[in-house]
CSV table of C-alpha atoms in Angstrom, one decimal:
chain,number,residue,atom,x,y,z
C,1,MET,CA,70.7,192.0,184.0
C,2,PRO,CA,70.3,194.3,180.9
C,3,ASP,CA,69.3,197.9,181.5
C,4,THR,CA,65.6,198.1,180.8
C,5,GLN,CA,65.4,201.9,181.0
C,6,ASN,CA,65.4,204.0,177.8
C,7,PRO,CA,68.6,206.0,177.2
C,8,ASP,CA,67.0,209.2,178.5
C,9,GLY,CA,65.6,207.4,181.6
C,10,SER,CA,62.0,208.5,180.8
C,11,ARG,CA,60.2,205.1,180.5
C,12,PRO,CA,61.2,201.4,180.8
C,13,ASP,CA,62.6,199.8,177.7
C,14,LEU,CA,59.8,197.5,176.7
C,15,VAL,CA,61.7,195.7,174.0
C,16,ALA,CA,64.5,194.8,176.5
C,17,LEU,CA,61.9,193.5,178.8
C,18,ILE,CA,60.4,191.4,176.0
C,19,VAL,CA,63.8,189.9,175.3
C,20,GLU,CA,64.1,189.0,179.0
C,21,ALA,CA,60.6,187.4,178.8
C,22,PHE,CA,61.6,185.3,175.8
C,23,ALA,CA,64.6,184.0,177.8
C,24,ARG,CA,62.3,183.0,180.7
C,25,ALA,CA,60.1,181.2,178.3
C,26,GLU,CA,63.2,179.3,176.9
C,27,ILE,CA,62.9,181.0,173.5
C,28,SER,CA,66.1,182.1,171.8
C,29,ALA,CA,65.7,185.8,170.8
C,30,GLU,CA,68.1,188.6,169.8
C,31,ARG,CA,67.4,192.3,169.7
C,32,ARG,CA,68.3,193.7,166.3
C,33,SER,CA,67.2,197.3,166.6
C,34,SER,CA,65.3,199.6,168.9
C,35,THR,CA,62.1,197.8,168.2
C,36,GLU,CA,63.0,194.6,166.3
C,37,VAL,CA,63.7,191.2,167.7
C,38,LEU,CA,64.9,188.1,165.9
C,39,ILE,CA,63.1,185.0,167.2
C,40,HIS,CA,64.3,181.5,166.6
C,41,LEU,CA,61.8,178.7,166.0
C,42,PRO,CA,62.2,175.0,166.6
C,43,GLU,CA,63.3,173.3,163.3
C,44,ALA,CA,62.4,176.3,161.2
C,45,GLU,CA,64.0,179.5,160.0
C,46,PRO,CA,64.0,182.4,162.5
C,47,PHE,CA,61.9,185.5,161.9
C,48,LEU,CA,62.1,189.2,162.7
C,49,ASN,CA,59.3,190.7,164.7
C,50,ASP,CA,58.9,194.5,165.0
C,51,TYR,CA,57.4,195.6,168.3
C,52,ALA,CA,57.1,199.3,167.4
C,53,GLU,CA,53.3,199.2,167.8
C,54,ALA,CA,53.6,197.5,171.2
C,55,VAL,CA,56.0,200.2,172.3
C,56,ARG,CA,53.5,202.9,171.3
C,57,ASN,CA,50.6,201.2,173.0
C,58,ALA,CA,52.6,200.7,176.2
C,59,ARG,CA,52.8,204.5,176.7
C,60,GLU,CA,49.3,204.4,178.0
C,61,TYR,CA,50.3,202.3,181.0
C,62,PRO,CA,52.3,203.1,184.1
C,63,ASP,CA,55.9,202.1,184.4
C,64,GLU,CA,55.3,199.3,186.9
C,65,GLN,CA,53.1,197.4,184.4
C,66,TYR,CA,55.8,197.2,181.7
C,67,PRO,CA,57.2,193.8,182.9
C,68,GLU,CA,53.7,192.3,182.7
C,69,LEU,CA,53.1,193.8,179.3
C,70,ALA,CA,56.3,192.3,178.0
C,71,SER,CA,55.3,188.9,179.5
C,72,GLN,CA,51.9,189.0,177.8
C,73,VAL,CA,53.5,189.8,174.4
C,74,VAL,CA,55.6,186.6,174.7
C,75,LEU,CA,52.8,184.5,176.0
C,76,ALA,CA,50.6,185.6,173.1
C,77,LEU,CA,53.3,184.6,170.6
C,78,MET,CA,53.7,181.2,172.3
C,79,ARG,CA,50.0,180.6,172.3
C,80,GLY,CA,49.7,181.4,168.6
C,81,PHE,CA,52.5,179.1,167.5
C,82,ARG,CA,51.4,176.2,169.8
C,83,GLU,CA,47.8,176.5,168.4
C,84,ARG,CA,49.4,175.7,165.0
C,85,GLY,CA,51.4,172.8,166.5
C,86,VAL,CA,54.8,174.5,166.7
C,87,PRO,CA,56.3,173.9,170.2
C,88,LEU,CA,57.6,177.4,170.8
C,89,GLY,CA,58.5,178.2,174.4
C,90,THR,CA,57.7,176.2,177.5
C,91,HIS,CA,54.0,175.6,177.3
C,92,TYR,CA,50.6,176.7,175.9
C,93,PRO,CA,49.2,179.6,178.0
C,94,PRO,CA,45.4,179.8,177.9
C,95,ARG,CA,43.7,183.1,177.4
C,96,THR,CA,42.1,184.8,180.4
C,97,SER,CA,38.7,184.3,178.7
C,98,ASP,CA,39.4,180.6,178.3
C,99,HIS,CA,37.3,179.4,181.3
C,100,ALA,CA,37.4,175.7,180.4
C,101,ARG,CA,41.2,175.4,180.6
C,102,GLY,CA,41.5,178.0,183.4
C,103,ALA,CA,39.0,176.1,185.6
C,104,LEU,CA,40.8,172.8,185.1
C,105,LEU,CA,44.2,174.2,186.1
C,106,ALA,CA,42.6,175.9,189.1
C,107,VAL,CA,40.9,172.8,190.4
C,108,LEU,CA,44.0,170.7,189.9
C,109,GLU,CA,46.0,173.3,191.8
C,110,GLN,CA,43.5,173.0,194.6
C,111,LEU,CA,44.0,169.3,194.6
C,112,GLY,CA,47.7,169.7,195.0
C,113,VAL,CA,48.5,168.8,191.4
C,114,ARG,CA,50.9,170.9,189.3
C,115,ALA,CA,49.8,171.0,185.7
C,116,ARG,CA,50.1,173.1,182.5
C,117,PHE,CA,48.9,172.9,178.9
C,118,LEU,CA,51.6,172.0,176.4
C,119,PHE,CA,49.2,172.4,173.5
C,120,PRO,CA,45.5,173.4,173.4
C,121,ASN,CA,44.4,169.8,174.0
C,122,VAL,CA,47.4,168.3,175.8
C,123,LEU,CA,47.8,168.7,179.5
C,124,GLU,CA,51.1,167.9,181.3
C,125,VAL,CA,50.8,166.8,184.9
C,126,GLU,CA,53.7,166.5,187.3
C,127,THR,CA,53.9,163.2,189.3
C,128,ALA,CA,56.4,161.6,191.6
C,129,GLN,CA,57.4,159.4,188.6
C,130,GLY,CA,57.9,162.4,186.2
C,131,ALA,CA,55.7,164.4,183.9
C,132,VAL,CA,52.6,162.7,182.4
C,133,ARG,CA,50.9,164.0,179.3
C,134,THR,CA,47.2,163.4,178.6
C,135,ASP,CA,44.8,164.5,175.9
C,136,VAL,CA,41.9,166.5,177.4
C,137,GLY,CA,40.0,166.9,174.2
C,138,ARG,CA,37.0,165.0,175.5
C,139,TYR,CA,36.8,167.3,178.6
C,140,LEU,CA,36.9,170.4,176.4
C,141,GLU,CA,34.1,169.4,174.1
C,142,GLY,CA,31.2,171.9,174.4
C,143,LEU,CA,33.1,174.3,176.7
C,144,GLU,CA,34.5,176.6,174.0
C,145,ASP,CA,32.3,179.6,175.1
C,146,ALA,CA,31.3,178.2,178.6
C,147,SER,CA,30.7,180.4,181.5
C,148,ILE,CA,32.9,180.3,184.6
C,149,ASP,CA,30.3,178.3,186.5
C,150,ALA,CA,29.8,175.8,183.7
C,151,ALA,CA,33.5,175.3,183.3
C,152,PHE,CA,34.0,174.7,187.0
C,153,ASP,CA,31.0,172.3,187.1
C,154,ARG,CA,32.8,170.0,184.6
C,155,ALA,CA,36.3,170.7,185.7
C,156,GLY,CA,35.7,169.5,189.3
C,157,PRO,CA,34.8,165.8,188.6
C,158,TYR,CA,37.2,165.6,185.7
C,159,ALA,CA,40.2,166.9,187.8
C,160,GLU,CA,39.3,164.5,190.6
C,161,ALA,CA,39.2,161.5,188.2
C,162,LEU,CA,42.4,162.6,186.6
C,163,THR,CA,44.1,162.9,190.1
C,164,GLU,CA,43.0,159.4,191.0
C,165,GLN,CA,44.4,158.0,187.8
C,166,ILE,CA,47.7,159.8,188.6
C,167,ARG,CA,47.8,158.2,192.0
C,168,GLN,CA,47.6,154.8,190.3
C,169,ILE,CA,50.5,155.3,187.9
C,170,ALA,CA,53.2,152.8,188.5
C,171,PRO,CA,56.7,154.0,189.0
C,172,GLN,CA,58.9,153.8,185.9
C,173,ASP,CA,62.2,152.6,187.2
C,174,ASP,CA,64.4,149.5,187.2
C,175,THR,CA,61.7,147.6,189.1
C,176,SER,CA,59.3,148.1,186.1
C,177,ALA,CA,61.4,146.1,183.6
C,178,GLY,CA,59.8,142.8,184.5
C,179,ARG,CA,56.4,144.2,183.8
C,180,LEU,CA,57.0,145.4,180.3
C,181,ARG,CA,54.4,144.5,177.7
C,182,SER,CA,53.7,145.3,174.1
C,183,ARG,CA,50.4,147.0,173.2
C,184,VAL,CA,49.1,148.1,169.8
C,185,TYR,CA,47.2,151.4,169.5
C,186,PRO,CA,45.7,153.3,166.6
C,187,ALA,CA,48.1,156.1,165.6
C,188,THR,CA,45.4,158.6,166.2
C,189,ALA,CA,45.0,157.6,169.9
C,190,LEU,CA,47.5,160.2,171.0
C,191,PRO,CA,48.7,163.6,169.7
C,192,HIS,CA,52.1,163.5,168.0
C,193,GLU,CA,53.7,165.5,170.8
C,194,VAL,CA,52.7,162.8,173.3
C,195,TRP,CA,53.9,160.0,171.0
C,196,ASP,CA,57.3,161.6,171.0
C,197,THR,CA,57.7,161.0,174.7
C,198,LEU,CA,56.9,157.3,174.5
C,199,VAL,CA,58.7,154.1,173.4
C,200,TYR,CA,56.8,153.1,170.3
C,201,ARG,CA,57.3,151.9,166.7
C,202,ASP,CA,55.2,151.6,163.6
C,203,PHE,CA,53.4,148.2,163.6
C,204,ALA,CA,51.4,148.5,160.4
C,205,GLU,CA,49.7,151.3,158.5
C,206,GLY,CA,47.7,153.4,161.0
C,207,LEU,CA,48.9,151.3,164.0
C,208,ARG,CA,51.7,151.8,166.5
C,209,GLU,CA,53.2,149.2,168.9
C,210,THR,CA,54.0,150.7,172.3
C,211,VAL,CA,56.0,149.4,175.2
C,212,VAL,CA,53.8,149.6,178.3
C,213,ILE,CA,54.0,148.8,182.0
C,214,ASP,CA,51.5,146.2,183.1
C,215,ALA,CA,50.2,147.2,186.6
C,216,PRO,CA,47.4,145.5,188.5
C,217,ASP,CA,44.9,148.4,187.9
C,218,SER,CA,46.3,150.1,184.9
C,219,VAL,CA,48.4,149.9,181.7
C,220,GLN,CA,50.9,152.8,181.5
C,221,PRO,CA,52.8,153.6,178.3
C,222,LEU,CA,56.5,153.7,179.0
C,223,ASN,CA,58.2,157.1,178.9
C,224,ARG,CA,61.3,157.2,176.8
C,225,SER,CA,63.1,159.0,179.6
C,226,ALA,CA,62.7,155.9,181.9
C,227,LEU,CA,64.8,153.6,179.7
C,228,GLY,CA,68.0,154.9,181.3
C,229,SER,CA,67.0,153.9,184.8
C,230,MET,CA,66.0,150.5,183.4
C,231,ASP,CA,69.4,150.2,181.7
C,232,LEU,CA,67.6,149.2,178.5
C,233,THR,CA,67.8,150.3,174.9
C,234,GLU,CA,64.6,150.7,172.9
C,235,GLU,CA,65.4,147.4,171.1
C,236,GLN,CA,65.9,145.6,174.4
C,237,ALA,CA,62.7,147.1,175.8
C,238,PHE,CA,60.7,145.9,172.8
C,239,ALA,CA,62.3,142.4,173.0
C,240,GLN,CA,61.3,142.0,176.6
C,241,ALA,CA,57.8,143.5,176.1
C,242,VAL,CA,57.0,141.3,173.1
C,243,ALA,CA,58.4,138.1,174.8
C,244,ALA,CA,56.2,138.7,177.8
C,245,SER,CA,53.1,139.6,175.7
C,246,VAL,CA,53.3,136.5,173.5
C,247,ALA,CA,53.7,134.4,176.6
C,248,GLU,CA,50.3,135.7,177.9
C,249,GLU,CA,47.6,133.0,177.8
C,250,VAL,CA,45.3,133.1,174.8
C,251,GLU,CA,42.7,130.8,173.3
C,252,ALA,CA,42.5,130.1,169.5
C,253,SER,CA,39.5,128.6,167.8
C,254,GLU,CA,38.8,128.0,164.2
C,255,VAL,CA,35.3,128.5,162.6
C,256,ASP,CA,34.0,128.2,159.1
C,257,LEU,CA,32.2,131.4,157.9
C,258,GLY,CA,30.6,130.8,154.5
C,259,GLY,CA,33.3,128.4,153.4
C,260,ALA,CA,36.2,130.5,154.8
C,261,ALA,CA,38.3,129.4,157.7
C,262,ILE,CA,38.6,132.2,160.4
C,263,ILE,CA,40.8,131.8,163.4
C,264,HIS,CA,39.8,133.7,166.5
C,265,ILE,CA,42.7,134.4,168.9
C,266,GLY,CA,41.4,135.9,172.2
C,267,GLY,CA,42.9,136.8,175.5
C,268,ALA,CA,41.8,138.3,178.8
C,269,GLN,CA,44.4,141.0,178.6
C,270,PRO,CA,45.0,144.0,176.2
C,271,TYR,CA,48.2,142.6,174.6
C,272,THR,CA,46.7,140.0,172.2
C,273,ALA,CA,47.8,141.9,169.1
C,274,ALA,CA,51.4,140.8,170.0
C,275,GLN,CA,50.5,137.3,168.8
C,276,ALA,CA,51.1,138.6,165.3
C,277,HIS,CA,54.8,138.3,166.1
C,278,VAL,CA,54.4,134.5,166.4
C,279,LEU,CA,51.4,134.0,164.1
C,280,SER,CA,53.0,130.9,162.5
C,281,ARG,CA,52.1,129.1,165.7
C,282,PHE,CA,48.4,129.3,164.8
C,283,LEU,CA,48.6,129.0,161.0
C,284,GLY,CA,50.2,125.6,160.3
C,285,ASP,CA,51.2,125.4,156.7
C,286,ALA,CA,50.3,128.8,155.3
C,287,ALA,CA,52.8,129.3,152.5
C,288,ASP,CA,50.9,132.3,151.2
C,289,GLY,CA,50.5,134.1,154.5
C,290,ALA,CA,47.3,135.2,156.1
C,291,LEU,CA,44.7,137.9,156.3
C,292,VAL,CA,44.8,139.5,159.8
C,293,ALA,CA,42.7,142.1,161.6
C,294,PHE,CA,43.2,143.7,165.1
C,295,PRO,CA,39.8,145.1,165.8
C,296,VAL,CA,40.1,145.3,169.6
C,297,ARG,CA,42.9,144.9,172.1
C,298,GLU,CA,41.7,141.4,173.3
C,299,VAL,CA,41.2,139.8,169.8
C,300,VAL,CA,43.1,139.0,166.6
C,301,LEU,CA,41.2,137.7,163.6
C,302,VAL,CA,43.0,135.5,161.1
C,303,HIS,CA,42.3,133.8,157.8
C,304,PRO,CA,45.1,131.5,156.5
C,305,LEU,CA,45.1,132.1,152.8
C,306,GLY,CA,44.4,129.0,150.8
C,307,LYS,CA,41.7,127.7,153.2
C,308,GLY,CA,38.7,129.0,151.4
C,309,HIS,CA,37.8,131.4,148.6
C,310,PRO,CA,40.1,134.4,149.2
C,311,ILE,CA,37.6,137.2,148.2
C,312,MET,CA,34.8,135.6,150.3
C,313,ALA,CA,37.3,135.3,153.2
C,314,MET,CA,38.3,138.9,152.9
C,315,GLU,CA,34.6,140.0,152.9
C,316,ARG,CA,33.7,137.8,155.9
C,317,LEU,CA,36.8,138.9,157.9
C,318,GLN,CA,36.2,142.5,157.1
C,319,GLU,CA,32.6,142.3,158.3
C,320,LEU,CA,33.6,140.5,161.5
C,321,ALA,CA,36.3,143.1,162.3
C,322,GLU,CA,33.8,146.0,161.7
C,323,ARG,CA,31.3,144.4,164.1
C,324,PHE,CA,33.9,144.1,166.8
C,325,VAL,CA,35.0,147.8,166.3
C,326,ALA,CA,31.4,149.0,166.3
C,327,ASP,CA,30.7,147.3,169.7
C,328,ALA,CA,34.0,148.3,171.4
C,329,GLU,CA,34.5,151.3,173.6
C,330,LYS,CA,38.1,151.7,172.6
C,331,PRO,CA,38.6,149.8,169.3
C,332,ILE,CA,41.9,149.5,167.5
C,333,SER,CA,41.0,149.2,163.8
C,334,ALA,CA,38.8,147.3,161.3
C,335,GLN,CA,41.6,147.4,158.7
C,336,LEU,CA,42.6,144.1,157.1
C,337,PHE,CA,46.3,143.3,156.6
C,338,TRP,CA,48.1,140.7,154.6
C,339,TRP,CA,50.6,139.0,157.0
C,340,HIS,CA,53.3,138.3,154.4
C,341,PRO,CA,54.8,134.8,154.6
C,342,ASP,CA,58.2,136.3,155.0
C,343,SER,CA,57.1,137.3,158.5
C,344,ALA,CA,57.6,133.7,159.6
C,345,ALA,CA,61.4,134.1,159.1
C,346,ARG,CA,61.6,137.2,161.3
C,347,SER,CA,62.6,137.0,164.9
C,348,GLU,CA,60.0,137.2,167.6
C,349,ALA,CA,61.0,140.8,168.5
C,350,GLU,CA,60.9,142.1,164.9
C,351,VAL,CA,57.8,143.8,163.6
C,352,PRO,CA,55.9,141.4,161.2
C,353,ASP,CA,55.4,142.4,157.6
C,354,LEU,CA,51.8,143.6,157.6
C,355,ARG,CA,50.4,145.1,154.4
C,356,PRO,CA,47.0,146.9,154.3
C,357,VAL,CA,44.4,145.3,152.0
C,358,GLY,CA,40.6,145.6,151.6
C,359,VAL,CA,37.8,144.5,149.3
C,360,LYS,CA,34.3,145.8,148.4
C,361,VAL,CA,31.9,143.3,146.8
C,362,ASP,CA,28.8,144.4,145.0
C,363,HIS,CA,26.6,141.3,144.9
C,364,GLU,CA,24.0,142.9,142.7
C,365,ASP,CA,26.5,143.9,140.0
C,366,ARG,CA,28.6,140.9,140.7
C,367,SER,CA,31.7,143.1,140.9
C,368,VAL,CA,34.7,143.1,143.2
C,369,SER,CA,36.9,146.1,144.0
C,370,LEU,CA,40.3,145.2,145.6
C,371,TYR,CA,42.0,147.9,147.7
C,372,THR,CA,45.8,147.4,148.0
C,373,SER,CA,48.9,149.2,147.0
C,374,ASP,CA,51.0,146.0,147.2
C,375,ASP,CA,52.3,144.6,143.9
C,376,GLU,CA,52.3,141.0,145.2
C,377,PHE,CA,48.8,140.7,146.7
C,378,GLY,CA,46.7,141.0,143.6
C,379,PRO,CA,48.5,138.3,141.6
C,380,LEU,CA,48.4,136.1,144.7
C,381,LEU,CA,44.6,136.4,144.9
C,382,ASN,CA,44.3,135.6,141.2
C,383,ARG,CA,46.4,132.5,141.7
C,384,LEU,CA,44.4,131.3,144.7
C,385,MET,CA,41.1,131.8,142.9
C,386,GLU,CA,42.4,129.9,139.8
C,387,ALA,CA,43.6,127.1,142.1
C,388,GLY,CA,40.2,127.0,143.8
């Protein structure tokens, strides 16, 4: 252990104690002078911090408080960086005046649950199956300046509900492999630091396809760390998950909305979006592909291009998707996508070629605005309208 006394033995060496505190927080730091410390950041250039002012201020405190002062210096630095999204150190330490986060951690501890904040809105909870991360932004709403009593009033029920959810989490081991499914979420559903721990891939613009474990009472995203115990690669996990999801029972019905054919694919489970991997089964001869929307987890909406006026079909499908989204508690997206016909040649496990499109029709001005960055889609619509 380094000597934390000053050379003359008068007072503890605060800077040496700070370097020790950095090491405990798993932060790489090197002392460069009597008061300067070089601090290394994740995926960024290191920076030099001068603690001369902290050393001067520490003279007002007794020697035995120096280790705590050093610890607080490091915690404050971690807090500041993690508030900006930089994962410096081990976790996000709430301020002593932060009653909302403090109350939640205290209640969870009383319930026998070990937890810590990784980022201001992200809580990491230890379970028998490993660490679980959850966004607690909804709990924190309105508690920014809450009193201790108000914070504990909300923290109690929230912590109890969270503890019950944890108890229902299915173990992620080799026995889970047979219960893998594929579920599509909006990319905004989770913070990026949580996404990084999961098995997911981009499905379409704004959407992510995630491997989950299907349990009787819950759907649990698969932690990337569990792949080893399952003896699976990410590609194999997706192949199993997609195959099981497209095998789930769904019902498809076709209706005519204002001269446009709309296919409604519905299932009683949250994995219906996976049917986009095998959409050819529902399209018949659709050489130009289809318009597709994934408004909610149980429904996929499809218009086979060529079966009705394309602009009218886009408008109807868009309106229908928006109604589903407005009525859903946890919608996916009202965005329309062009399911490119080349998707039919892809394997079941591959992501289909989904390109975002949209339309705005002004019936009074008799004008149409098409929204797409795809070079093929506009000419395709022109050809379909001319043919019609």
